[in-house]
Coordinates of C-alpha atoms (C1' of nucleotides) in Angstrom, one line a residue:
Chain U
X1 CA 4.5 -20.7 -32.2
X2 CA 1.0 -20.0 -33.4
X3 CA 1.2 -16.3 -33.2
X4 CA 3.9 -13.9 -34.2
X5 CA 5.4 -11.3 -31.4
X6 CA 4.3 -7.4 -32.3
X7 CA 7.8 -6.6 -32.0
X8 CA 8.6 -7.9 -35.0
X9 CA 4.8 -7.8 -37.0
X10 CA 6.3 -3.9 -36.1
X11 CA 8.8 -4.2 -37.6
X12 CA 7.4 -5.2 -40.9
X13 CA 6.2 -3.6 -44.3
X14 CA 5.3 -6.0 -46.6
X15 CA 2.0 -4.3 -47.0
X16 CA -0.9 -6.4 -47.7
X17 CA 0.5 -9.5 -46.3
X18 CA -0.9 -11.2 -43.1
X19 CA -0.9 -11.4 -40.0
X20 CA -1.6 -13.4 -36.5
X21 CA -1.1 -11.9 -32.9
X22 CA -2.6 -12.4 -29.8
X23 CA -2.3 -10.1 -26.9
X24 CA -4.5 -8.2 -24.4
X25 CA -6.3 -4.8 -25.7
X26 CA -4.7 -1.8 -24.2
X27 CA -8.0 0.3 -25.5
X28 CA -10.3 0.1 -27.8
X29 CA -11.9 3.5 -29.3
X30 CA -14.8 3.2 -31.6
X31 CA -15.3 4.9 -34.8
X32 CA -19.1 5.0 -35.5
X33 CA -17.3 5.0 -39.4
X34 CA -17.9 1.5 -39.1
X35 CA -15.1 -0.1 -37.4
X36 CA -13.2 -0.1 -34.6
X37 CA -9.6 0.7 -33.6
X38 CA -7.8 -2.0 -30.5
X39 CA -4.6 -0.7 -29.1
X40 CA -3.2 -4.5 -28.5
X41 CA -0.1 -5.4 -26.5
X42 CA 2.0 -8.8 -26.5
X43 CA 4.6 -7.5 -23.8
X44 CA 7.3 -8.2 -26.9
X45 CA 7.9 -4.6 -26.8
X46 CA 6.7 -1.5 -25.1
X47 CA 4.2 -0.6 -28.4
X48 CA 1.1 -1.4 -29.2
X49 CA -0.5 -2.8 -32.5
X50 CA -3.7 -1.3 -33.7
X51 CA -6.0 -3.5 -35.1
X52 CA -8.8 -1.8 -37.1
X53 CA -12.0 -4.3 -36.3
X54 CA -14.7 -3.5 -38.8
X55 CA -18.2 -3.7 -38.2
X56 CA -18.5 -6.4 -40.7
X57 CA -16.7 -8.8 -38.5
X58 CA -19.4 -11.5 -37.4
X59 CA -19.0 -10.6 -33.7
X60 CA -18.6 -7.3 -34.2
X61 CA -21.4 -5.7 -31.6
X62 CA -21.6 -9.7 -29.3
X63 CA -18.2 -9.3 -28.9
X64 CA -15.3 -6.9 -30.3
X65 CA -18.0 -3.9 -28.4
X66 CA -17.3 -5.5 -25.2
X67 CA -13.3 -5.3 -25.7
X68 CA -12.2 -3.5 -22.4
X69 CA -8.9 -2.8 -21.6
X70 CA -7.7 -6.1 -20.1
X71 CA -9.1 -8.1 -22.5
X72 CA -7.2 -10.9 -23.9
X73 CA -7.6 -11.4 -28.2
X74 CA -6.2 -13.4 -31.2
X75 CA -6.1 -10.8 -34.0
X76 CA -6.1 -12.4 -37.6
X77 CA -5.5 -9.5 -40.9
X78 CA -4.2 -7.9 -43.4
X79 CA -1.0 -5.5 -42.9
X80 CA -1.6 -1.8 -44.0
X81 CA 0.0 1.7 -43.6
X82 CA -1.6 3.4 -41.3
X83 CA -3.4 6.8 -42.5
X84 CA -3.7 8.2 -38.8
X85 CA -0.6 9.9 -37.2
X86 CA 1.1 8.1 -33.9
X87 CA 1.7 4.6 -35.5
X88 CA 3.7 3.7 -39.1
X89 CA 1.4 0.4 -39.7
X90 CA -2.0 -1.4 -38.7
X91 CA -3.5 -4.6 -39.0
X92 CA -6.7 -4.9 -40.6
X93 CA -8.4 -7.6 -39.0
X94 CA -10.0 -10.5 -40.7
X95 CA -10.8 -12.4 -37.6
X96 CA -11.0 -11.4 -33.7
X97 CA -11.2 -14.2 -31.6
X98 CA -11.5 -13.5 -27.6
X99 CA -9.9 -15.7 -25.0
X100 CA -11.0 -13.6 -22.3
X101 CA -13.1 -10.4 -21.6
X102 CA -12.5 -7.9 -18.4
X103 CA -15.1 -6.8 -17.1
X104 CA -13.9 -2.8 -17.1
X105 CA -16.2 -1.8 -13.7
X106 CA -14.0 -4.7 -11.6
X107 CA -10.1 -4.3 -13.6
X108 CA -8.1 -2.1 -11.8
X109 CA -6.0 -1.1 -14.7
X110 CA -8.3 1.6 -17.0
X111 CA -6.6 4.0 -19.4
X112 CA -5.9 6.6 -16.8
X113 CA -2.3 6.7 -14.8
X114 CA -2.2 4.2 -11.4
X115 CA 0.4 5.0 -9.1
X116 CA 2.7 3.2 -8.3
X117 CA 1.8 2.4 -4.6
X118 CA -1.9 0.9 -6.1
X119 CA 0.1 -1.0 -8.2
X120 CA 2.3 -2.7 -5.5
X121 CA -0.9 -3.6 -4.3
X122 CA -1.8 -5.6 -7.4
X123 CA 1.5 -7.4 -8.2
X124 CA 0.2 -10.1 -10.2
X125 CA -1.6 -7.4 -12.8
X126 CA 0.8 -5.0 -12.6
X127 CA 3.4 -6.7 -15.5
X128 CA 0.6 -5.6 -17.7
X129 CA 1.3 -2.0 -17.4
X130 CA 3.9 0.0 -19.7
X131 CA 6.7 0.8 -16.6
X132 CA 6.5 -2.8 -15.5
X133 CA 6.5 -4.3 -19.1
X134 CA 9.7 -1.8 -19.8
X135 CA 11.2 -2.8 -16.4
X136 CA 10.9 -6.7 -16.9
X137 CA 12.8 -5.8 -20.2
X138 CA 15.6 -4.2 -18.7
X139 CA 15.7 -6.4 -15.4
X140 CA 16.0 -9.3 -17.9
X141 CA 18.4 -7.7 -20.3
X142 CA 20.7 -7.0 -17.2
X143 CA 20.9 -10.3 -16.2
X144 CA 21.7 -11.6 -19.3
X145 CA 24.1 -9.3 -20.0
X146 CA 26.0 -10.3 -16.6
X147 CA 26.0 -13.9 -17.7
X148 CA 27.6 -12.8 -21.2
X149 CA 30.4 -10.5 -19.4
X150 CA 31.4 -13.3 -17.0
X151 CA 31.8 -15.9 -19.5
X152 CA 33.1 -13.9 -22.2
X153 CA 36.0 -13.2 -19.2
X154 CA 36.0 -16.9 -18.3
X155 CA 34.1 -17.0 -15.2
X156 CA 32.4 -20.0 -14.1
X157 CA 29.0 -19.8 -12.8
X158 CA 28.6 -20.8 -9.5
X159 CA 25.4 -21.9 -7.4
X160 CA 26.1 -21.2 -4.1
X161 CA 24.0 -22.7 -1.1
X162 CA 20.1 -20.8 -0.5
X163 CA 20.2 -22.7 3.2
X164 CA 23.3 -21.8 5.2
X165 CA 24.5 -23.1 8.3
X166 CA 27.3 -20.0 8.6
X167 CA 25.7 -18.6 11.3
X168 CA 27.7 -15.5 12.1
X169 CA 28.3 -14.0 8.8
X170 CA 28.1 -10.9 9.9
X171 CA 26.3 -9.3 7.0
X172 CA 22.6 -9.0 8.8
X173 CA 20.1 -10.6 10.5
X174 CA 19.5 -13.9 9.2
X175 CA 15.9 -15.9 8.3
X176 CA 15.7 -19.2 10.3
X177 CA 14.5 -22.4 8.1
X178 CA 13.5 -25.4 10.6
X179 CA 11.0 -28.0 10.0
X180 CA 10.7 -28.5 13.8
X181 CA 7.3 -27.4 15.1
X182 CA 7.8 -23.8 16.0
X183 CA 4.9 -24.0 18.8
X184 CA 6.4 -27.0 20.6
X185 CA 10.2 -27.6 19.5
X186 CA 12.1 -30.6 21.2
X187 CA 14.2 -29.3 24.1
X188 CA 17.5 -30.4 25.8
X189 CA 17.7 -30.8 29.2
X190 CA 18.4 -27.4 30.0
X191 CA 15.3 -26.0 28.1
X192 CA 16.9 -24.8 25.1
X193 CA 15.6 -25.8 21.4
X194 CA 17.2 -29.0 20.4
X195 CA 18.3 -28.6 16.8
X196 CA 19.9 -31.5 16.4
X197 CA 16.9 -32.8 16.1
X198 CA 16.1 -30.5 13.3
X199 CA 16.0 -31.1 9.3
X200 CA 19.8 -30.5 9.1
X201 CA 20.6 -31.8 12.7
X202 CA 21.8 -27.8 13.3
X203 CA 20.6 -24.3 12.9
X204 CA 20.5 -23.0 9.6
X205 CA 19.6 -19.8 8.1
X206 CA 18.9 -18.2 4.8
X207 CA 22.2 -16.8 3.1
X208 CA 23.0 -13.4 3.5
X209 CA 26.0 -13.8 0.9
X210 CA 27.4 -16.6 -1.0
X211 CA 30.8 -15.1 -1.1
X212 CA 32.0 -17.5 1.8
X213 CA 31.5 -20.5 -0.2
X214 CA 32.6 -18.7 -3.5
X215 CA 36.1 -18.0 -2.0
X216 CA 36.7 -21.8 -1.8
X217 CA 35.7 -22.2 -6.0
X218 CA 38.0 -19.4 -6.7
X219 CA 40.6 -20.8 -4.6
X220 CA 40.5 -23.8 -6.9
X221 CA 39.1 -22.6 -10.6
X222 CA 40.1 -19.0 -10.5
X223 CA 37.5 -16.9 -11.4
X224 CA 33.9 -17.7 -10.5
X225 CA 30.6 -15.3 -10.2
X226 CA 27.4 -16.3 -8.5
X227 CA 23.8 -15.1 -9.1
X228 CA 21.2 -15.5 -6.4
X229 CA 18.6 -14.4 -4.2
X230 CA 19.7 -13.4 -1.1
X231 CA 18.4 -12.6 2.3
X232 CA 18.2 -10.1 5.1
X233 CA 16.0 -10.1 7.8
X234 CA 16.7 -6.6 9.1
X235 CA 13.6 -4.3 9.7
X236 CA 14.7 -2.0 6.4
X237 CA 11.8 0.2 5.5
X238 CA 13.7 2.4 2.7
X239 CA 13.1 2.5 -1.2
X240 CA 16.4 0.8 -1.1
X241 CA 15.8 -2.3 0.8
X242 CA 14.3 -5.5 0.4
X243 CA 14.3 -8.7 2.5
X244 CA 14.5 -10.9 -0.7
X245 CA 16.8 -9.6 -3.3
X246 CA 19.3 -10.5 -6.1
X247 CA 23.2 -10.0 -5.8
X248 CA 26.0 -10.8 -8.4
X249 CA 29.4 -12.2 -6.7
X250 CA 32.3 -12.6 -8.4
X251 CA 35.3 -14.1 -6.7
X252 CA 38.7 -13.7 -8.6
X253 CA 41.9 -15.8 -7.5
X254 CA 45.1 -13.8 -7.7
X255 CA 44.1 -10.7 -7.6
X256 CA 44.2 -7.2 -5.3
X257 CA 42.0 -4.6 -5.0
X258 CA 42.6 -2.6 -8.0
X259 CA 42.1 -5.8 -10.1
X260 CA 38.7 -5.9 -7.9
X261 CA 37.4 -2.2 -8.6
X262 CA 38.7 -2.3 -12.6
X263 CA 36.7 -6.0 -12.7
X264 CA 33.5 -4.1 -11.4
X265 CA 33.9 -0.8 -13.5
X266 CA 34.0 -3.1 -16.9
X267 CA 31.5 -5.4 -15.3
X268 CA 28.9 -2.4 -15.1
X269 CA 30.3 -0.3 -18.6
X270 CA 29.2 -3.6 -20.3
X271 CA 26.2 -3.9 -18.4
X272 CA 25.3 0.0 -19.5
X273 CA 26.6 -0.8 -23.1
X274 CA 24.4 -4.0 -23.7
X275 CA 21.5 -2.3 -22.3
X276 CA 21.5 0.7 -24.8
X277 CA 22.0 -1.7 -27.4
X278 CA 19.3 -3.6 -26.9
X279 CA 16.5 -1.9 -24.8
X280 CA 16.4 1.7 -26.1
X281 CA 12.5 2.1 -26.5
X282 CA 12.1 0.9 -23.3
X283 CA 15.0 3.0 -21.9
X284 CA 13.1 6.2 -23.8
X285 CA 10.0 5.4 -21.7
X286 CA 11.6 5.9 -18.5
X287 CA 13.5 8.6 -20.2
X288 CA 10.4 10.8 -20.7
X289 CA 8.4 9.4 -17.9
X290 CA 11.5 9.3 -15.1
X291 CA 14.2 11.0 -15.8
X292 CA 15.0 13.3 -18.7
X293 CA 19.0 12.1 -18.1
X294 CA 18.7 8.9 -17.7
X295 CA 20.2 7.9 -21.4
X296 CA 23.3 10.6 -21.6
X297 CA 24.2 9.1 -18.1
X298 CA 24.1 5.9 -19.1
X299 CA 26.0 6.5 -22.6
X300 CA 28.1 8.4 -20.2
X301 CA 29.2 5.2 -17.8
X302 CA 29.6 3.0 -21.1
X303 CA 32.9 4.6 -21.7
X304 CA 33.9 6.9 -19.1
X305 CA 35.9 5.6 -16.2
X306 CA 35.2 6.1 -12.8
X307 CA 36.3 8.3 -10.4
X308 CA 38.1 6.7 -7.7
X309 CA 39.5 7.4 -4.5
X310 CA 40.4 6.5 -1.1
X311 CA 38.6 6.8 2.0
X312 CA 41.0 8.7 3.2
X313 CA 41.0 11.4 -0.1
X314 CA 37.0 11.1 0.9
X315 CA 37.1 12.4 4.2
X316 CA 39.6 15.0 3.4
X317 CA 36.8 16.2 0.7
X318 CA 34.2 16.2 2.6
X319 CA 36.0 18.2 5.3
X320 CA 37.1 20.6 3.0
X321 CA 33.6 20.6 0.8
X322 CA 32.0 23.7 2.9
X323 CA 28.8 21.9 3.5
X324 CA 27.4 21.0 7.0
X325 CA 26.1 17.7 7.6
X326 CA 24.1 16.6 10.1
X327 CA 27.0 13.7 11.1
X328 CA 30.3 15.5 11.0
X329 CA 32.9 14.1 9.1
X330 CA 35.7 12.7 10.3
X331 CA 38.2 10.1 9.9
X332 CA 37.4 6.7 11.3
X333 CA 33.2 7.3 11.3
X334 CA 31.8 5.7 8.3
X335 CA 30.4 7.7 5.9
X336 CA 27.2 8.2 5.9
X337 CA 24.1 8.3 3.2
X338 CA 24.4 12.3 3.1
X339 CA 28.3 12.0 2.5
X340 CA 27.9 9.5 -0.3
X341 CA 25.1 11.7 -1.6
X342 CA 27.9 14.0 -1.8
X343 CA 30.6 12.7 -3.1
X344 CA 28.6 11.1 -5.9
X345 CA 26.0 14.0 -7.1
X346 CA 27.9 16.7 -6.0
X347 CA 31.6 16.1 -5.9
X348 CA 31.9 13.4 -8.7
X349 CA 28.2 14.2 -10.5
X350 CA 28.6 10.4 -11.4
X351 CA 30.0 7.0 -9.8
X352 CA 32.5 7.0 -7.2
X353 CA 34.9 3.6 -5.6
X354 CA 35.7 4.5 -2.5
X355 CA 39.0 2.3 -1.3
X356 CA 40.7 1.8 1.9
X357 CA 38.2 2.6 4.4
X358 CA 39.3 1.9 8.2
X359 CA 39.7 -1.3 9.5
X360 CA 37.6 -0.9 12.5
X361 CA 34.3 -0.3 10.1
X362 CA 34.9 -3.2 8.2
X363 CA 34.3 -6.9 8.0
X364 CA 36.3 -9.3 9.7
X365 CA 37.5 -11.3 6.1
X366 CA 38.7 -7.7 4.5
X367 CA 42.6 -7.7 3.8
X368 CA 44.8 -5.5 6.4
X369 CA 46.7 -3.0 4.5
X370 CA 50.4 -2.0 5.7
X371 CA 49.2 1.5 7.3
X372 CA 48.2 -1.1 9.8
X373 CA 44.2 0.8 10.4
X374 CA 42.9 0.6 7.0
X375 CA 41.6 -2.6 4.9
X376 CA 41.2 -3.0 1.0
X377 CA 38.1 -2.7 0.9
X378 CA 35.8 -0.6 -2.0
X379 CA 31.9 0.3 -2.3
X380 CA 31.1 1.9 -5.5
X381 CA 28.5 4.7 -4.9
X382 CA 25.9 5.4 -7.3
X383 CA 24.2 8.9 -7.6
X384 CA 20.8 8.5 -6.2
X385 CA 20.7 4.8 -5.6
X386 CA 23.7 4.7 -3.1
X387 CA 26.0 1.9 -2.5
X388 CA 25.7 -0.4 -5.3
X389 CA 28.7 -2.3 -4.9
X390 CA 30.6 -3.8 -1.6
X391 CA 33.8 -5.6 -2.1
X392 CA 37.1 -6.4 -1.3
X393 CA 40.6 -7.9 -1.3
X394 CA 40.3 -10.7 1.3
X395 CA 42.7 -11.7 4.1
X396 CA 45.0 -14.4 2.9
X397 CA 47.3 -14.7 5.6
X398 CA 45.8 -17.3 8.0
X399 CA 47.5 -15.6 11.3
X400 CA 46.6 -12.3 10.5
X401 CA 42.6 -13.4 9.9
X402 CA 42.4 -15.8 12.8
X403 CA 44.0 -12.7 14.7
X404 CA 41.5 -10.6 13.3
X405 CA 38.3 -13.1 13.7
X406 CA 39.3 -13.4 17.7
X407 CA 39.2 -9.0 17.4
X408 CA 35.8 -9.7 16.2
X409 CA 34.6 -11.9 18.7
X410 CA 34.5 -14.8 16.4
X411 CA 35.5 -18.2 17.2
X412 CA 37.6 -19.2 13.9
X413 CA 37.4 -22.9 14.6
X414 CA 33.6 -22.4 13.5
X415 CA 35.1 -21.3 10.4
X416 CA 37.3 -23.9 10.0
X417 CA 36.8 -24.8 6.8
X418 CA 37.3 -20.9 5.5
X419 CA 40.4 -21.0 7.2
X420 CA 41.1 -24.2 5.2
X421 CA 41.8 -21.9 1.9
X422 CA 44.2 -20.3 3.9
X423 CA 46.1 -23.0 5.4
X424 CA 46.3 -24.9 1.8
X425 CA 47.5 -23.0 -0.7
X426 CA 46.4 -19.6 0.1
X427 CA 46.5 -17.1 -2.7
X428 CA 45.8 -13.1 -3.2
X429 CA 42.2 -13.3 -4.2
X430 CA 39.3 -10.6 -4.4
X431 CA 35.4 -10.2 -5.1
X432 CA 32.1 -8.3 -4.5
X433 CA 28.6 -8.2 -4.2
X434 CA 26.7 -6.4 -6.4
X435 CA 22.5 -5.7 -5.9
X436 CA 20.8 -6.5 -9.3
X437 CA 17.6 -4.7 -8.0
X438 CA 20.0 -1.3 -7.5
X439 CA 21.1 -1.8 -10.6
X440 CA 17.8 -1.6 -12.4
X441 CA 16.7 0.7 -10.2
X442 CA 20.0 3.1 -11.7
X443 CA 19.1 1.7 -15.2
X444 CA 15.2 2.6 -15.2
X445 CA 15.3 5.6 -13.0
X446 CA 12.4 3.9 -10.8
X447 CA 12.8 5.8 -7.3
X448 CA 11.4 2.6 -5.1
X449 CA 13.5 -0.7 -5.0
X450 CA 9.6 -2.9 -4.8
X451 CA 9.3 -1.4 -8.5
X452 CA 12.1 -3.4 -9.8
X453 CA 11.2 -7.0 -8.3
X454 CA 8.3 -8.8 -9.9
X455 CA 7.2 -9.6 -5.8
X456 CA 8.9 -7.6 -3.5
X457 CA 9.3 -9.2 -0.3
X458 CA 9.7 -6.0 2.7
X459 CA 9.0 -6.4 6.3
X460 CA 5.3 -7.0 6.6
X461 CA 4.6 -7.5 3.6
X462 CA 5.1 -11.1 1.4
X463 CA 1.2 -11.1 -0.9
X464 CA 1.2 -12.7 -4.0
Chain R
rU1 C1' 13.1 0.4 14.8
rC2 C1' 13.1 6.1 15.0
rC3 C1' 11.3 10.9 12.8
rG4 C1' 7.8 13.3 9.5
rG5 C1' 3.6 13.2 6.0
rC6 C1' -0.8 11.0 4.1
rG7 C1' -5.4 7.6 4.2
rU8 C1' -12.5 10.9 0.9
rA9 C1' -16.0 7.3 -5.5
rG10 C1' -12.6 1.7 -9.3
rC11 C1' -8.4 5.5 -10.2
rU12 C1' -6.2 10.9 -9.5
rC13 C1' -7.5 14.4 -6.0
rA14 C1' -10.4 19.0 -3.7
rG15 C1' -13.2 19.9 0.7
rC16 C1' -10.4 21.1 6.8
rG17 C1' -16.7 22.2 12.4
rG18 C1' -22.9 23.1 9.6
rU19 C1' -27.1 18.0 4.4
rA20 C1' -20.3 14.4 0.6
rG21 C1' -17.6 17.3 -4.5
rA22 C1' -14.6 17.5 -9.4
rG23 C1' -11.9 15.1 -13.1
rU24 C1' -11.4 10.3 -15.0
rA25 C1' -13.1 5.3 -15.6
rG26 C1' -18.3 2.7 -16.2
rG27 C1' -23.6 3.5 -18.5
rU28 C1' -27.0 6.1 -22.2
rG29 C1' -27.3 9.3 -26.4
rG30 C1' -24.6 12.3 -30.2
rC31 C1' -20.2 12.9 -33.4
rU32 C1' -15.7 11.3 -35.4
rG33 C1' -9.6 7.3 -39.5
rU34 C1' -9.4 7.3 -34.1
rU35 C1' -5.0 7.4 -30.9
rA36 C1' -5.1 10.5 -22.9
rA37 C1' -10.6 11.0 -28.8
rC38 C1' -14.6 14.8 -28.3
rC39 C1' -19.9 16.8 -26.6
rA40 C1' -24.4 16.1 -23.4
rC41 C1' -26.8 13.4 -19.5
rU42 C1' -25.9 9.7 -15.8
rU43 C1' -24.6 5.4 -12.1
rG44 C1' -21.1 5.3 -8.1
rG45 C1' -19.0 6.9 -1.1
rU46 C1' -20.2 3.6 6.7
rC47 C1' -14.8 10.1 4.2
rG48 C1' -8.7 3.7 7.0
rU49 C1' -10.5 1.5 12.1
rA50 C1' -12.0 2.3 17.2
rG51 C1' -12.8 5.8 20.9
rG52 C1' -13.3 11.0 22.5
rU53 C1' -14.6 16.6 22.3
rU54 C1' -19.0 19.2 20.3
rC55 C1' -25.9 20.9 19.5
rG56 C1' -23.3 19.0 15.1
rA57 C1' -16.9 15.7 13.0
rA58 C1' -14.5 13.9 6.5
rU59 C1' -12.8 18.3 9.2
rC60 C1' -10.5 18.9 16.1
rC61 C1' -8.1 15.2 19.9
rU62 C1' -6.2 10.1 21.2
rA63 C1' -4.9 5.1 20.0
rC64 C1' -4.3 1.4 16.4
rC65 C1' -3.7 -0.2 11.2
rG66 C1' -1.9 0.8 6.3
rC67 C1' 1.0 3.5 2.8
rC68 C1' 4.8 7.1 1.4
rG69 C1' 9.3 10.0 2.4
rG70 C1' 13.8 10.5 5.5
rA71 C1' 17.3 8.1 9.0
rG72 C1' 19.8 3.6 10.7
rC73 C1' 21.2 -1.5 8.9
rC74 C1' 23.3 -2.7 3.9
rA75 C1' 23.4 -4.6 -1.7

RNA sequence: UCCGGCGUAGCUCAGCGGUAGAGUAGGUGGCUGUUAACCACUUGGUCGUAGGUUCGAAUCCUACCGCCGGAGCCA
């Protein structure tokens, strides 16, 4: 590499010794002292350099004058202390070469604060800023951090299918993908679309969930996690939903719920642990600009265990909390966004698994508890950002899940092959879907779930 | 999809029946090891779109579009 990251020329203090960068200019303020000072930025770290151009450079006033924020520069120097307060060092430059000038009347990012609706509406300028540069730090830091708690634990990663021909999943409303011509599709006899004649000879759909097909590699190599885009085609207009996100799914192999809800609560402690080791000046950025508690929370979660309890103990709290909700509370309703709001910011004032919730309110796959009305089933419940987590033990008796699919109004011999893992060898096994974008959004204190996606995809709405 | 709010200069917003404003960014000049730099002057707008009410509409009414917040669906 031709030019080293600001991060670490930061980092140095070998005073007098040089330098090369190359980055866009943040600012540029002018010292009629006979130089120049560049705030310059890499995206290596939230900081800027500042480069010190002086008016002896031979493009001085044809070139570093016309330095507008945008601008993308090679900086050549000299490493010095800096004399001026707000930054330890400074490169005094030798050379300034320009890739690229920005003209300042037509960039949409100047030196004053853009909100963060104008910037959904740039989205392929806005990874220049300081939130989205801190974000893409974090986001990426998260996922690497949940491909180093799975294999440290012996999962295997596994790539589930995009295109899915599970047509009744039950998890949402599904995107169609066809290659027939949607204005003049081929037709049976009785006028409806002929999809045997399309790519796959069937309908398919985008997934809504790989755990369906990730049940059959735990059933067979134990522990397995998946990490994937995912799809829903429901009409969501929240700052919680998107039509295109990420989800994490492990799938363990002899295993109940509790091994289920203790496998999440170390899968996020590491997640929160990893991340202050490794992103705190970007976590202190959303600290002061988001949230003054974001970092004791977090240092909170990295040791302390969550509070857990059942649907049932839920219900009986929120009965007995004195507050009056707009939906009642009662047992067999599911609990809705004001009750979780509840339980975790007022009740728990932190995380919250939720266990055993009635049978009636759950999928059909969900293992049947002895109490004969409840399942084992668990959400964990984050304050502010809501259900974070969706998981449970699954059915593994093949009687009691075909008995439950027909209860559904599901035809199990379309799910024949699921009902295979029962038949052959059926074991105790367990899992959940977790939304990455959530997760960022709880790690970076960003209120709206399109802040935490490079391109959001929403109803309406797929630019970029 | 439902409920509510908001669309005025590149950006952040004020104006809420009587000739379109401020801050900031941009320009010019001054000053300065500066750092949201500072001081003076200055460029910049079919007030989301289409109708309507009125002598007169950015302002009131209707519809549509867009955005934001809440709800539902969920991760």
């Amino acid at each position: 590499m031709q030019y080293e990251l600001i991060r670490k020329v930061l980092e140095r203090r070998d005073w007098g010794g040089a330098a090369r960068v190359a980055g866009w200019v943040r600012t540029r303020r002018d010292s009629k002292g006979g130089f120049s000072f560049l705030e310059l930025n890499d995206g290596s770290c939230l900081a800027n350099l500042q480069v010190v151009a002086e008016t002896a450079l031979a493009n001085y006033q044809t070139e570093v004058l016309k330095l507008f924020p945008g601008s993308s520069v090679a900086v050549e120097g000299v490493l010095a202390p800096s004399p001026g307060a707000g930054q330890l060092l400074e490169l005094r430059a030798t050379s300034v070469t320009v890739f690229g000038f920005c003209e300042p009347t037509a960039y949409p990012l100047q030196k004053g604060r853009v909100s963060f609706e104008v910037l959904r509406e740039i989205g392929h300028l806005r990874p220049r800023t300081n939130t989205f540069g801190a974000m893409s730090r974090i986001r990426n830091t998260l996922a690497m951090a949940t491909h180093s708690f799975f294999q440290e634990h012996d999962f295997l990663y596994v790539h589930t299918p995009i295109i899915t021909g599970n047509d009744c999943e039950g998890a949402g409303a599904m995107f169609q993908v066809t290659t027939l011509d949607v204005g003049n599709p081929p037709r049976r006899p009785d006028g409806a679309v002929d999809y045997a004649a399309d790519f796959f000879g069937r309908r398919v759909n985008l997934t809504v969930s790989g755990q369906l097909n990730g049940e059959t590699h735990a059933c067979a190599l134990g522990r397995i996690y998946t990490f994937g885009p995912t799809f829903r085609a429901e009409n969501s207009n929240t700052r919680r939903h998107l039509a295109e996100f990420w989800m994490i799914e492990p799938e363990i192999a002899f295993a109940d719920l509790a091994d289920d809800a203790a496998l999440a609560e170390a899968f996020l402690r590491h997640l929160f642990q990893q991340l202050l080791a490794r992103c705190r000046s970007d976590l202190e950025f959303f600290q002061k600009q988001l949230d003054p508690a974001l970092i004791g929370r977090l240092e909170t979660l990295a040791v302390a265990p969550f509070l857990r309890m059942s649907y049932t103990e839920a219900v009986a709290a929120l009965r007995s909390s004195g507050q009056t909700f707009e939906f009642p509370v009662q047992w067999g309703c599911d609990l809705q966004a004001e009750h979780e709001k509840y339980l975790t910011e007022v009740l728990a004032k932190g995380p919250v698994i939720v266990t055993d919730y009635p049978r009636e309110i759950k999928a059909f796959y969900m293992r049947q508890n002895a109490d004969g009305r409840t399942v084992a089933a668990m959400d964990v419940l984050l304050p502010e950002v809501g259900e974070i987590i969706g998981g449970s033990q699954r059915e593994d008796r093949l009687d009691v899940l075909e008995a439950r699919m027909r209860g559904c109004g599901l035809n199990p011999e379309l799910y024949s092959w699921y009902l295979d893992l029962r038949r052959f060898g059926s074991v105790p096994h367990a899992g959940f879907g977790l939304g990455f974008e959530r997760l960022v959004q709880f790690c970076t204190g960003l209120a709206n779930i399109r802040d935490v996606i490079p391109f959001p995809r929403t109803p309406g709405n797929a630019a970029f």
